[in-house]
Coordinates of C-alpha atoms in Angstrom, one line a residue:
M1 CA 61.8 -185.0 -55.1
T2 CA 61.3 -185.2 -51.3
E3 CA 59.0 -183.3 -49.0
H4 CA 61.9 -180.9 -48.4
T5 CA 62.7 -180.2 -52.0
L6 CA 60.8 -177.9 -54.4
T7 CA 61.3 -177.5 -58.1
V8 CA 61.7 -174.0 -59.7
A9 CA 61.8 -174.0 -63.5
G10 CA 63.2 -177.5 -63.4
V11 CA 65.8 -176.8 -60.7
A12 CA 65.7 -178.7 -57.4
V13 CA 66.0 -176.5 -54.3
D14 CA 66.3 -177.9 -50.8
T15 CA 64.0 -175.9 -48.4
R16 CA 65.9 -176.8 -45.2
H17 CA 68.6 -174.9 -43.3
W18 CA 72.2 -175.8 -43.9
I19 CA 73.9 -176.3 -40.5
G20 CA 77.2 -178.0 -39.8
G21 CA 77.4 -179.5 -43.3
E22 CA 73.9 -181.1 -43.0
R23 CA 70.3 -180.2 -44.0
V24 CA 68.2 -179.4 -40.9
A25 CA 64.4 -179.1 -41.0
S26 CA 62.3 -176.9 -38.7
A27 CA 58.9 -177.9 -37.2
E28 CA 57.3 -174.9 -38.9
T29 CA 57.6 -173.4 -42.3
F30 CA 56.8 -170.1 -44.1
T31 CA 55.5 -169.7 -47.7
D32 CA 57.7 -168.4 -50.5
V33 CA 55.8 -166.7 -53.3
S34 CA 57.0 -165.5 -56.7
P35 CA 56.4 -161.8 -57.3
I36 CA 56.0 -162.5 -61.0
D37 CA 52.6 -164.0 -60.8
G38 CA 51.9 -164.6 -57.1
S39 CA 52.3 -168.3 -57.4
V40 CA 53.4 -170.3 -54.4
L41 CA 56.9 -171.7 -54.8
G42 CA 57.0 -173.8 -51.7
E43 CA 57.2 -174.0 -47.9
I44 CA 60.6 -173.1 -46.4
S45 CA 61.9 -174.2 -43.0
R46 CA 61.2 -171.5 -40.5
G47 CA 64.0 -171.1 -38.0
T48 CA 63.9 -170.0 -34.5
A49 CA 66.4 -169.4 -31.6
T50 CA 66.9 -173.2 -31.7
E51 CA 68.3 -173.2 -35.2
A52 CA 70.3 -170.0 -34.5
D53 CA 72.0 -171.7 -31.6
L54 CA 72.8 -174.8 -33.7
A55 CA 74.2 -172.7 -36.5
V56 CA 76.4 -170.5 -34.2
A57 CA 77.6 -173.6 -32.4
A58 CA 78.5 -175.2 -35.7
A59 CA 80.4 -172.1 -36.8
K60 CA 82.2 -171.9 -33.5
A61 CA 83.2 -175.5 -33.6
A62 CA 84.5 -175.1 -37.2
F63 CA 86.3 -171.8 -36.6
P64 CA 89.7 -173.0 -35.1
A65 CA 90.5 -175.3 -38.0
W66 CA 89.3 -172.9 -40.7
A67 CA 91.2 -170.0 -39.1
A68 CA 94.3 -172.1 -39.1
T69 CA 93.9 -173.1 -42.7
S70 CA 96.6 -171.5 -44.9
R71 CA 95.8 -168.5 -47.0
A72 CA 96.6 -170.5 -50.1
E73 CA 94.2 -173.3 -49.2
R74 CA 91.4 -170.9 -48.3
A75 CA 91.9 -169.1 -51.6
R76 CA 91.9 -172.4 -53.5
I77 CA 88.5 -173.4 -52.0
L78 CA 87.0 -170.0 -52.7
H79 CA 88.0 -170.4 -56.3
A80 CA 86.4 -173.8 -56.4
V81 CA 83.2 -172.2 -55.1
A82 CA 83.4 -169.7 -57.9
D83 CA 83.9 -172.6 -60.4
G84 CA 80.7 -174.2 -59.0
V85 CA 78.8 -170.9 -59.4
E86 CA 79.9 -170.6 -63.0
K87 CA 78.8 -174.1 -63.8
R88 CA 75.3 -173.3 -62.5
I89 CA 74.8 -169.8 -63.7
E90 CA 71.7 -170.7 -65.6
D91 CA 70.1 -172.5 -62.6
L92 CA 70.9 -169.7 -60.3
A93 CA 69.6 -167.1 -62.7
I94 CA 66.2 -168.7 -63.3
V95 CA 65.7 -169.5 -59.6
E96 CA 66.5 -166.0 -58.5
T97 CA 64.4 -164.4 -61.2
T98 CA 61.5 -166.5 -60.1
D99 CA 62.1 -165.8 -56.5
N100 CA 62.7 -162.0 -56.6
G101 CA 61.4 -160.8 -59.9
A102 CA 64.6 -159.2 -61.3
L103 CA 65.4 -159.5 -64.9
L104 CA 66.6 -163.0 -66.1
R105 CA 68.9 -161.4 -68.7
S106 CA 70.6 -159.4 -66.0
H107 CA 71.0 -162.4 -63.8
R108 CA 72.5 -164.4 -66.7
R109 CA 74.9 -161.8 -68.0
G110 CA 75.8 -159.7 -65.0
V111 CA 74.6 -160.7 -61.5
M112 CA 75.5 -164.4 -61.4
P113 CA 79.0 -163.8 -63.0
R114 CA 79.5 -161.1 -60.4
V115 CA 78.7 -163.8 -57.7
A116 CA 81.5 -165.9 -59.0
H117 CA 83.7 -162.8 -59.2
N118 CA 83.0 -162.0 -55.5
F119 CA 84.7 -165.3 -54.5
R120 CA 87.6 -164.9 -56.9
F121 CA 88.3 -161.3 -56.0
F122 CA 88.5 -161.9 -52.3
A123 CA 90.5 -165.1 -52.7
D124 CA 93.1 -163.2 -54.8
W125 CA 93.1 -160.2 -52.5
L126 CA 93.8 -162.5 -49.5
L127 CA 96.9 -163.7 -51.1
K128 CA 98.3 -160.2 -51.5
L129 CA 97.0 -158.8 -48.3
D130 CA 100.0 -157.2 -46.6
H131 CA 101.3 -154.2 -44.8
E132 CA 105.0 -153.3 -45.1
D133 CA 106.9 -153.7 -41.8
F134 CA 108.1 -150.4 -40.3
E135 CA 110.6 -149.5 -37.5
T136 CA 110.2 -147.5 -34.3
R137 CA 113.5 -146.7 -32.6
G138 CA 115.0 -149.9 -34.0
H139 CA 112.0 -152.1 -33.2
T140 CA 110.1 -153.8 -36.0
N141 CA 106.4 -153.4 -36.3
H142 CA 104.5 -156.2 -38.1
V143 CA 100.8 -155.8 -38.9
S144 CA 98.6 -158.9 -39.3
W145 CA 95.0 -159.7 -39.9
D146 CA 93.8 -162.4 -37.5
P147 CA 90.4 -164.2 -38.1
A148 CA 87.8 -162.7 -35.7
G149 CA 85.5 -165.6 -35.3
P150 CA 81.9 -166.7 -36.2
S151 CA 80.2 -164.0 -38.3
V152 CA 76.5 -163.4 -38.8
L153 CA 75.6 -162.0 -42.2
I154 CA 72.0 -160.8 -42.8
T155 CA 71.1 -159.9 -46.4
P156 CA 68.3 -158.3 -48.3
W157 CA 65.9 -159.5 -51.0
N158 CA 66.7 -157.1 -53.9
A159 CA 69.9 -158.9 -55.0
P160 CA 69.9 -162.0 -52.7
L161 CA 72.8 -164.1 -53.9
M162 CA 75.1 -161.3 -55.1
L163 CA 74.7 -159.3 -51.9
S164 CA 75.1 -162.5 -49.8
T165 CA 78.3 -163.5 -51.5
W166 CA 79.6 -159.9 -51.3
K167 CA 79.7 -160.6 -47.5
V168 CA 80.3 -164.4 -47.4
A169 CA 83.4 -164.3 -49.7
P170 CA 85.5 -161.8 -47.6
A171 CA 84.4 -163.3 -44.3
L172 CA 85.5 -166.8 -45.4
A173 CA 88.7 -165.4 -47.0
A174 CA 89.5 -163.7 -43.7
G175 CA 89.3 -167.1 -41.9
N176 CA 86.0 -166.5 -40.2
T177 CA 83.1 -169.0 -40.2
V178 CA 79.7 -167.8 -41.2
V179 CA 76.0 -167.9 -40.3
L180 CA 74.1 -166.4 -43.2
K181 CA 70.4 -165.4 -42.9
P182 CA 68.8 -164.5 -46.2
A183 CA 65.7 -162.4 -46.4
E184 CA 62.5 -164.5 -46.0
W185 CA 61.1 -163.2 -49.3
T186 CA 64.0 -164.6 -51.3
P187 CA 65.6 -167.7 -49.6
L188 CA 66.2 -170.0 -52.6
T189 CA 69.5 -169.2 -54.3
V190 CA 71.5 -169.2 -51.1
S191 CA 70.2 -172.7 -50.5
L192 CA 71.8 -173.6 -53.9
L193 CA 75.0 -171.9 -52.7
A194 CA 75.2 -174.3 -49.8
D195 CA 75.2 -177.2 -52.3
I196 CA 77.8 -175.5 -54.4
A197 CA 80.1 -174.7 -51.4
A198 CA 79.9 -178.3 -50.1
E199 CA 80.8 -179.7 -53.6
A200 CA 83.7 -177.3 -53.7
G201 CA 85.1 -178.8 -50.5
L202 CA 84.3 -176.1 -48.0
P203 CA 84.5 -177.9 -44.6
A204 CA 81.3 -178.6 -42.7
G205 CA 80.3 -175.7 -40.3
V206 CA 82.3 -173.0 -42.1
L207 CA 79.2 -171.8 -44.0
N208 CA 75.8 -172.2 -42.3
I209 CA 72.5 -170.9 -43.7
V210 CA 69.4 -170.4 -41.6
Q211 CA 66.0 -169.2 -42.9
G212 CA 63.2 -167.4 -41.2
Y213 CA 61.9 -164.1 -39.9
G214 CA 64.1 -161.6 -38.3
S215 CA 61.9 -161.4 -35.2
E216 CA 62.2 -165.1 -34.6
I217 CA 65.7 -166.0 -35.6
G218 CA 67.5 -162.7 -36.4
D219 CA 67.4 -161.4 -32.9
A220 CA 68.8 -164.7 -31.6
L221 CA 71.7 -164.5 -34.0
T222 CA 72.6 -160.8 -33.4
S223 CA 72.5 -161.1 -29.6
H224 CA 74.5 -164.4 -29.5
P225 CA 77.6 -164.1 -27.3
D226 CA 79.6 -166.3 -29.5
V227 CA 79.2 -164.1 -32.6
R228 CA 82.2 -161.9 -33.3
R229 CA 81.1 -159.9 -36.3
I230 CA 77.7 -158.8 -37.7
S231 CA 77.2 -157.5 -41.3
F232 CA 73.8 -156.3 -42.3
T233 CA 72.2 -154.8 -45.4
G234 CA 68.7 -153.5 -45.1
S235 CA 66.5 -150.8 -43.5
V236 CA 67.4 -148.3 -40.8
P237 CA 64.8 -149.5 -38.3
T238 CA 66.1 -153.1 -38.5
A239 CA 69.7 -151.8 -38.2
Q240 CA 68.7 -150.0 -35.0
R241 CA 67.3 -153.2 -33.5
I242 CA 70.4 -155.1 -34.5
T243 CA 72.6 -152.5 -33.0
Q244 CA 70.8 -152.8 -29.7
S245 CA 71.0 -156.6 -29.8
A246 CA 74.8 -156.5 -30.5
A247 CA 75.5 -153.9 -27.8
A248 CA 75.4 -156.3 -24.9
N249 CA 78.3 -158.3 -26.4
L250 CA 80.1 -155.3 -28.0
T251 CA 79.9 -157.2 -31.3
P252 CA 81.4 -155.1 -34.1
L253 CA 78.9 -154.1 -36.8
S254 CA 79.0 -153.2 -40.5
L255 CA 75.7 -151.7 -41.7
E256 CA 74.8 -150.8 -45.2
L257 CA 71.4 -149.1 -45.0
G258 CA 69.0 -147.1 -47.1
G259 CA 69.5 -144.2 -49.4
K260 CA 67.8 -141.2 -50.9
S261 CA 70.5 -140.4 -53.3
P262 CA 70.6 -137.3 -55.6
L263 CA 71.3 -136.9 -59.3
L264 CA 72.5 -133.4 -59.9
V265 CA 72.2 -132.2 -63.5
F266 CA 73.9 -129.0 -64.4
A267 CA 73.1 -126.9 -67.5
D268 CA 76.5 -127.7 -68.9
A269 CA 75.9 -131.4 -68.8
D270 CA 75.3 -133.6 -71.9
L271 CA 71.5 -133.7 -71.5
D272 CA 71.1 -137.0 -73.4
L273 CA 73.6 -138.6 -71.0
A274 CA 71.9 -137.1 -68.0
V275 CA 68.5 -138.4 -69.2
D276 CA 70.0 -141.8 -69.7
L277 CA 71.4 -141.8 -66.2
A278 CA 68.0 -140.6 -64.8
V279 CA 66.0 -143.3 -66.5
E280 CA 68.5 -145.9 -65.4
Q281 CA 67.4 -145.3 -61.8
Y282 CA 64.3 -147.4 -62.6
D283 CA 66.5 -150.5 -62.8
N284 CA 65.2 -153.5 -60.8
A285 CA 61.9 -151.8 -60.5
G286 CA 63.6 -149.1 -58.4
Q287 CA 64.6 -151.6 -55.7
V288 CA 68.2 -150.5 -55.6
C289 CA 69.6 -148.9 -52.4
L290 CA 72.0 -146.8 -54.5
A291 CA 69.4 -145.4 -56.9
A292 CA 69.5 -141.6 -57.4
T293 CA 65.8 -141.1 -56.7
R294 CA 66.0 -137.3 -56.3
I295 CA 66.7 -135.7 -59.6
L296 CA 68.0 -132.1 -59.2
V297 CA 68.1 -130.1 -62.4
E298 CA 69.4 -126.6 -63.1
E299 CA 66.4 -124.5 -63.8
T300 CA 67.5 -123.3 -67.2
V301 CA 67.4 -126.8 -68.7
A302 CA 64.7 -128.4 -66.5
E303 CA 61.9 -128.1 -69.1
E304 CA 64.0 -129.7 -71.8
F305 CA 65.3 -132.3 -69.5
T306 CA 61.8 -133.3 -68.3
R307 CA 60.6 -133.5 -71.9
R308 CA 63.4 -135.8 -73.0
F309 CA 63.1 -137.9 -69.8
A310 CA 59.4 -138.5 -70.4
E311 CA 60.1 -139.6 -74.0
K312 CA 62.9 -141.9 -72.9
A313 CA 60.9 -143.4 -70.1
A314 CA 57.9 -144.1 -72.4
A315 CA 60.0 -146.7 -74.1
I316 CA 60.5 -148.7 -71.0
V317 CA 59.0 -152.2 -71.3
Q318 CA 57.5 -153.5 -68.1
G319 CA 56.5 -157.1 -67.8
D320 CA 57.5 -160.6 -67.2
P321 CA 61.2 -160.5 -66.1
R322 CA 61.9 -163.8 -67.9
D323 CA 61.2 -162.1 -71.3
E324 CA 64.4 -160.8 -72.9
A325 CA 62.5 -157.7 -74.1
T326 CA 61.5 -156.7 -70.5
D327 CA 63.2 -153.7 -68.9
I328 CA 61.4 -153.6 -65.6
G329 CA 59.9 -156.5 -63.7
P330 CA 57.5 -156.6 -60.7
N331 CA 58.0 -155.3 -57.2
I332 CA 58.9 -157.9 -54.6
H333 CA 55.8 -158.3 -52.5
E334 CA 52.3 -157.0 -52.1
R335 CA 53.3 -155.3 -48.9
Q336 CA 56.1 -153.4 -50.7
L337 CA 53.7 -152.4 -53.5
E338 CA 51.2 -151.0 -51.0
K339 CA 54.1 -149.0 -49.4
I340 CA 55.1 -147.6 -52.7
D341 CA 51.6 -146.6 -53.7
G342 CA 51.0 -145.0 -50.3
F343 CA 54.1 -142.8 -50.8
V344 CA 52.8 -141.6 -54.2
R345 CA 49.2 -141.1 -53.1
R346 CA 50.3 -139.0 -50.1
A347 CA 52.6 -137.0 -52.3
V348 CA 49.9 -136.2 -54.9
E349 CA 47.5 -135.3 -52.1
A350 CA 50.1 -132.8 -50.8
G351 CA 50.4 -131.2 -54.3
A352 CA 52.9 -133.2 -56.3
R353 CA 52.3 -133.8 -60.0
A354 CA 52.9 -137.1 -61.7
V355 CA 54.7 -136.3 -65.0
I356 CA 54.6 -140.1 -65.8
G357 CA 53.1 -143.0 -63.9
G358 CA 51.7 -142.5 -60.4
H359 CA 49.7 -145.6 -60.3
R360 CA 49.8 -149.4 -59.9
G361 CA 49.6 -151.8 -62.8
E362 CA 48.3 -155.3 -62.8
G363 CA 49.6 -157.8 -60.2
R364 CA 52.8 -156.6 -58.4
Y365 CA 53.8 -154.0 -61.0
Y366 CA 54.1 -150.3 -60.3
A367 CA 54.3 -147.9 -63.2
P368 CA 57.6 -145.9 -63.5
T369 CA 56.8 -142.6 -61.9
L370 CA 58.3 -139.1 -61.9
L371 CA 56.8 -136.5 -59.5
T372 CA 57.4 -132.8 -59.7
D373 CA 56.2 -129.9 -57.5
V374 CA 57.5 -131.5 -54.4
A375 CA 58.7 -129.7 -51.3
Q376 CA 62.2 -130.4 -49.9
D377 CA 60.8 -131.3 -46.5
S378 CA 58.1 -133.6 -47.9
E379 CA 58.0 -137.3 -47.1
I380 CA 58.5 -138.2 -50.8
V381 CA 61.8 -136.3 -50.9
Q382 CA 63.1 -137.3 -47.5
E383 CA 62.2 -141.0 -47.1
E384 CA 63.3 -144.0 -49.1
V385 CA 60.5 -145.4 -51.3
F386 CA 62.4 -148.4 -52.7
G387 CA 60.3 -148.6 -55.9
P388 CA 60.2 -147.0 -59.4
V389 CA 59.4 -143.5 -58.1
L390 CA 61.6 -140.5 -58.8
T391 CA 61.2 -136.8 -57.8
L392 CA 62.4 -133.8 -59.8
Q393 CA 63.4 -130.5 -58.3
T394 CA 65.2 -127.5 -59.7
F395 CA 68.0 -125.3 -58.6
T396 CA 69.6 -122.0 -59.8
T397 CA 73.1 -122.1 -58.3
E398 CA 75.8 -124.6 -57.5
D399 CA 75.5 -123.8 -53.8
E400 CA 71.7 -124.5 -53.9
A401 CA 72.3 -127.8 -55.8
V402 CA 74.7 -129.0 -53.1
Q403 CA 72.4 -127.9 -50.3
L404 CA 69.5 -129.8 -51.7
A405 CA 71.6 -132.8 -52.4
N406 CA 72.8 -133.0 -48.8
D407 CA 69.5 -132.2 -47.2
T408 CA 68.3 -135.6 -46.1
R409 CA 69.4 -137.9 -43.3
F410 CA 71.0 -140.3 -45.8
G411 CA 74.3 -140.3 -47.5
L412 CA 74.8 -143.5 -49.5
A413 CA 75.6 -142.3 -53.0
A414 CA 75.3 -139.4 -55.4
T415 CA 75.5 -138.9 -59.1
L416 CA 76.6 -135.8 -60.9
A417 CA 76.2 -134.8 -64.6
T418 CA 78.3 -131.9 -65.7
G419 CA 80.6 -130.9 -68.6
D420 CA 82.9 -128.9 -66.3
R421 CA 85.8 -130.7 -64.7
D422 CA 86.4 -128.0 -62.2
R423 CA 82.7 -128.0 -61.1
A424 CA 82.8 -131.8 -60.8
A425 CA 85.8 -131.5 -58.5
R426 CA 84.2 -128.8 -56.4
V427 CA 80.8 -130.4 -56.1
T428 CA 82.0 -134.0 -55.4
Q429 CA 84.2 -132.7 -52.5
R430 CA 81.1 -131.1 -50.9
L431 CA 78.6 -134.0 -51.3
V432 CA 77.9 -136.2 -48.3
A433 CA 78.0 -139.7 -49.8
G434 CA 79.9 -143.0 -49.6
T435 CA 80.1 -143.2 -53.4
V436 CA 79.9 -140.4 -56.0
W437 CA 79.5 -141.1 -59.7
V438 CA 80.4 -138.4 -62.2
N439 CA 78.8 -138.7 -65.7
C440 CA 78.2 -142.4 -65.0
F441 CA 76.2 -144.7 -62.6
F442 CA 76.7 -148.0 -60.9
V443 CA 80.3 -148.5 -61.9
R444 CA 81.6 -150.7 -59.0
D445 CA 85.0 -152.1 -58.3
L446 CA 85.4 -154.5 -55.3
Q447 CA 88.7 -153.0 -54.4
A448 CA 87.0 -149.7 -53.6
P449 CA 85.5 -148.9 -50.2
F450 CA 81.7 -149.2 -50.0
G451 CA 79.3 -148.0 -47.4
G452 CA 77.2 -145.0 -46.4
S453 CA 77.3 -141.9 -44.3
R454 CA 74.8 -140.6 -41.8
H455 CA 71.8 -143.0 -41.6
S456 CA 73.0 -144.8 -44.7
G457 CA 75.3 -147.0 -42.7
V458 CA 78.3 -147.6 -40.5
G459 CA 81.7 -148.7 -41.8
R460 CA 83.1 -149.6 -45.2
E461 CA 83.7 -152.9 -46.9
G462 CA 85.5 -153.8 -50.1
G463 CA 89.2 -154.7 -50.7
T464 CA 91.3 -154.3 -47.6
W465 CA 88.5 -152.6 -45.8
S466 CA 86.6 -155.9 -45.8
F467 CA 89.5 -157.7 -44.1
D468 CA 89.9 -154.8 -41.7
F469 CA 86.3 -155.5 -40.6
Y470 CA 86.2 -159.3 -40.6
C471 CA 89.6 -159.6 -38.8
D472 CA 91.2 -158.5 -35.6
L473 CA 94.1 -156.4 -36.7
K474 CA 97.3 -157.1 -34.7
N475 CA 100.5 -155.1 -34.5
T476 CA 103.5 -157.1 -33.3
V477 CA 106.5 -155.1 -32.1
T478 CA 109.8 -156.9 -31.9
A479 CA 113.0 -155.7 -30.2
P480 CA 116.3 -155.8 -32.0
K481 CA 118.1 -157.4 -29.1
G482 CA 117.5 -160.1 -26.4
W483 CA 117.9 -163.0 -28.8
K484 CA 119.9 -166.1 -28.0
D485 CA 121.8 -167.9 -30.7
H486 CA 120.7 -171.5 -30.8
G487 CA 122.7 -172.4 -33.8

């Protein structure tokens, strides 16, 4: 091991940036800590505007050749990256669990295989990306997707590698070069991705990874005049700052932001199914932007629903995420834990009642919590907590249910439990959300559009929508005459 390498559960991870196909160290570092037990994992290179400039310059230099690379060759390399991910699923899983506290079993069985799938899906989609030519008064219209240029991708800590590759894969498939900045709380697995991509034959400078704080390196990236696309997943305040930074250069943005999604439970629903859906919202210790944290239950079944929910939630096992028996691991950081606890304490002081939970556990664990007797205009109902905290409200009519569901500044997702197909059709049409699940939750297909409405985001990615964002769409109109025969 070198001074720039740390070992996590036997896996060597380089702590330096990846710029232009080389490891680059910074003069200063920041400390990476595991949320599982608070142990220090290592010191990570702390980038500034200097590293931002180097990374963008590397991406700009590599762009012409990568943009000119054939679709088939780009797809081949992305499949090779997916092969590399699959060979290292166990390494990636244990490193990410140690770094962000999510369940090891989920990383092994679902998350890391999805990382590989991200690359395979967009590689395959690239090869079939097409728009049928059409005619206008005898002239032929041909639509093409031209690579836009260097792209800055800024990703969150709750699913670091999966959400990074959800952006990296389509950007690279589109022919763009990338500068990726992971969240400073979870920098490790994207460093391993750099190694995997290099081994797969991705040319130097096509993928660059820089680490550090948003205030020190993020602003330099998002305001850079050579950046042609910015994709960000995170909080509304950060998105507002990024938007201001990008405005001077009119850099196109894709923003996937927070949520305060509802789960509507009607009296005609399968209550056992509805309870299962509600308890599922505690997944990843509540650190899921799509989570339906506002449970809205028809009044006639609210008492029975609450009883069954409390019984089901009591069986949740909270503990070390490396243990196969664990259902919920820790929250990411002491600062996040204090934020969660502050939300709950203020809600209780305002009159809310904790049906379950409502308190911290040992270390960085927060007890799964359900609060009732909450006002619609209260902070706990209106603002994103991003922890294992749900609220429960009741309604008496379908109109009231929809009104409550839509009455926040967010619009990322919504979940609906009902046994009536006609009601499902009516209600889903009226809900303000980028994704609506009916009698299910978290069923995701990469060919579907993904994004949020209102303060939950700007734009959509997924399938062709990703290529529409990462490319400059061009329409070429060709006349039927004026040609000279050179035969």
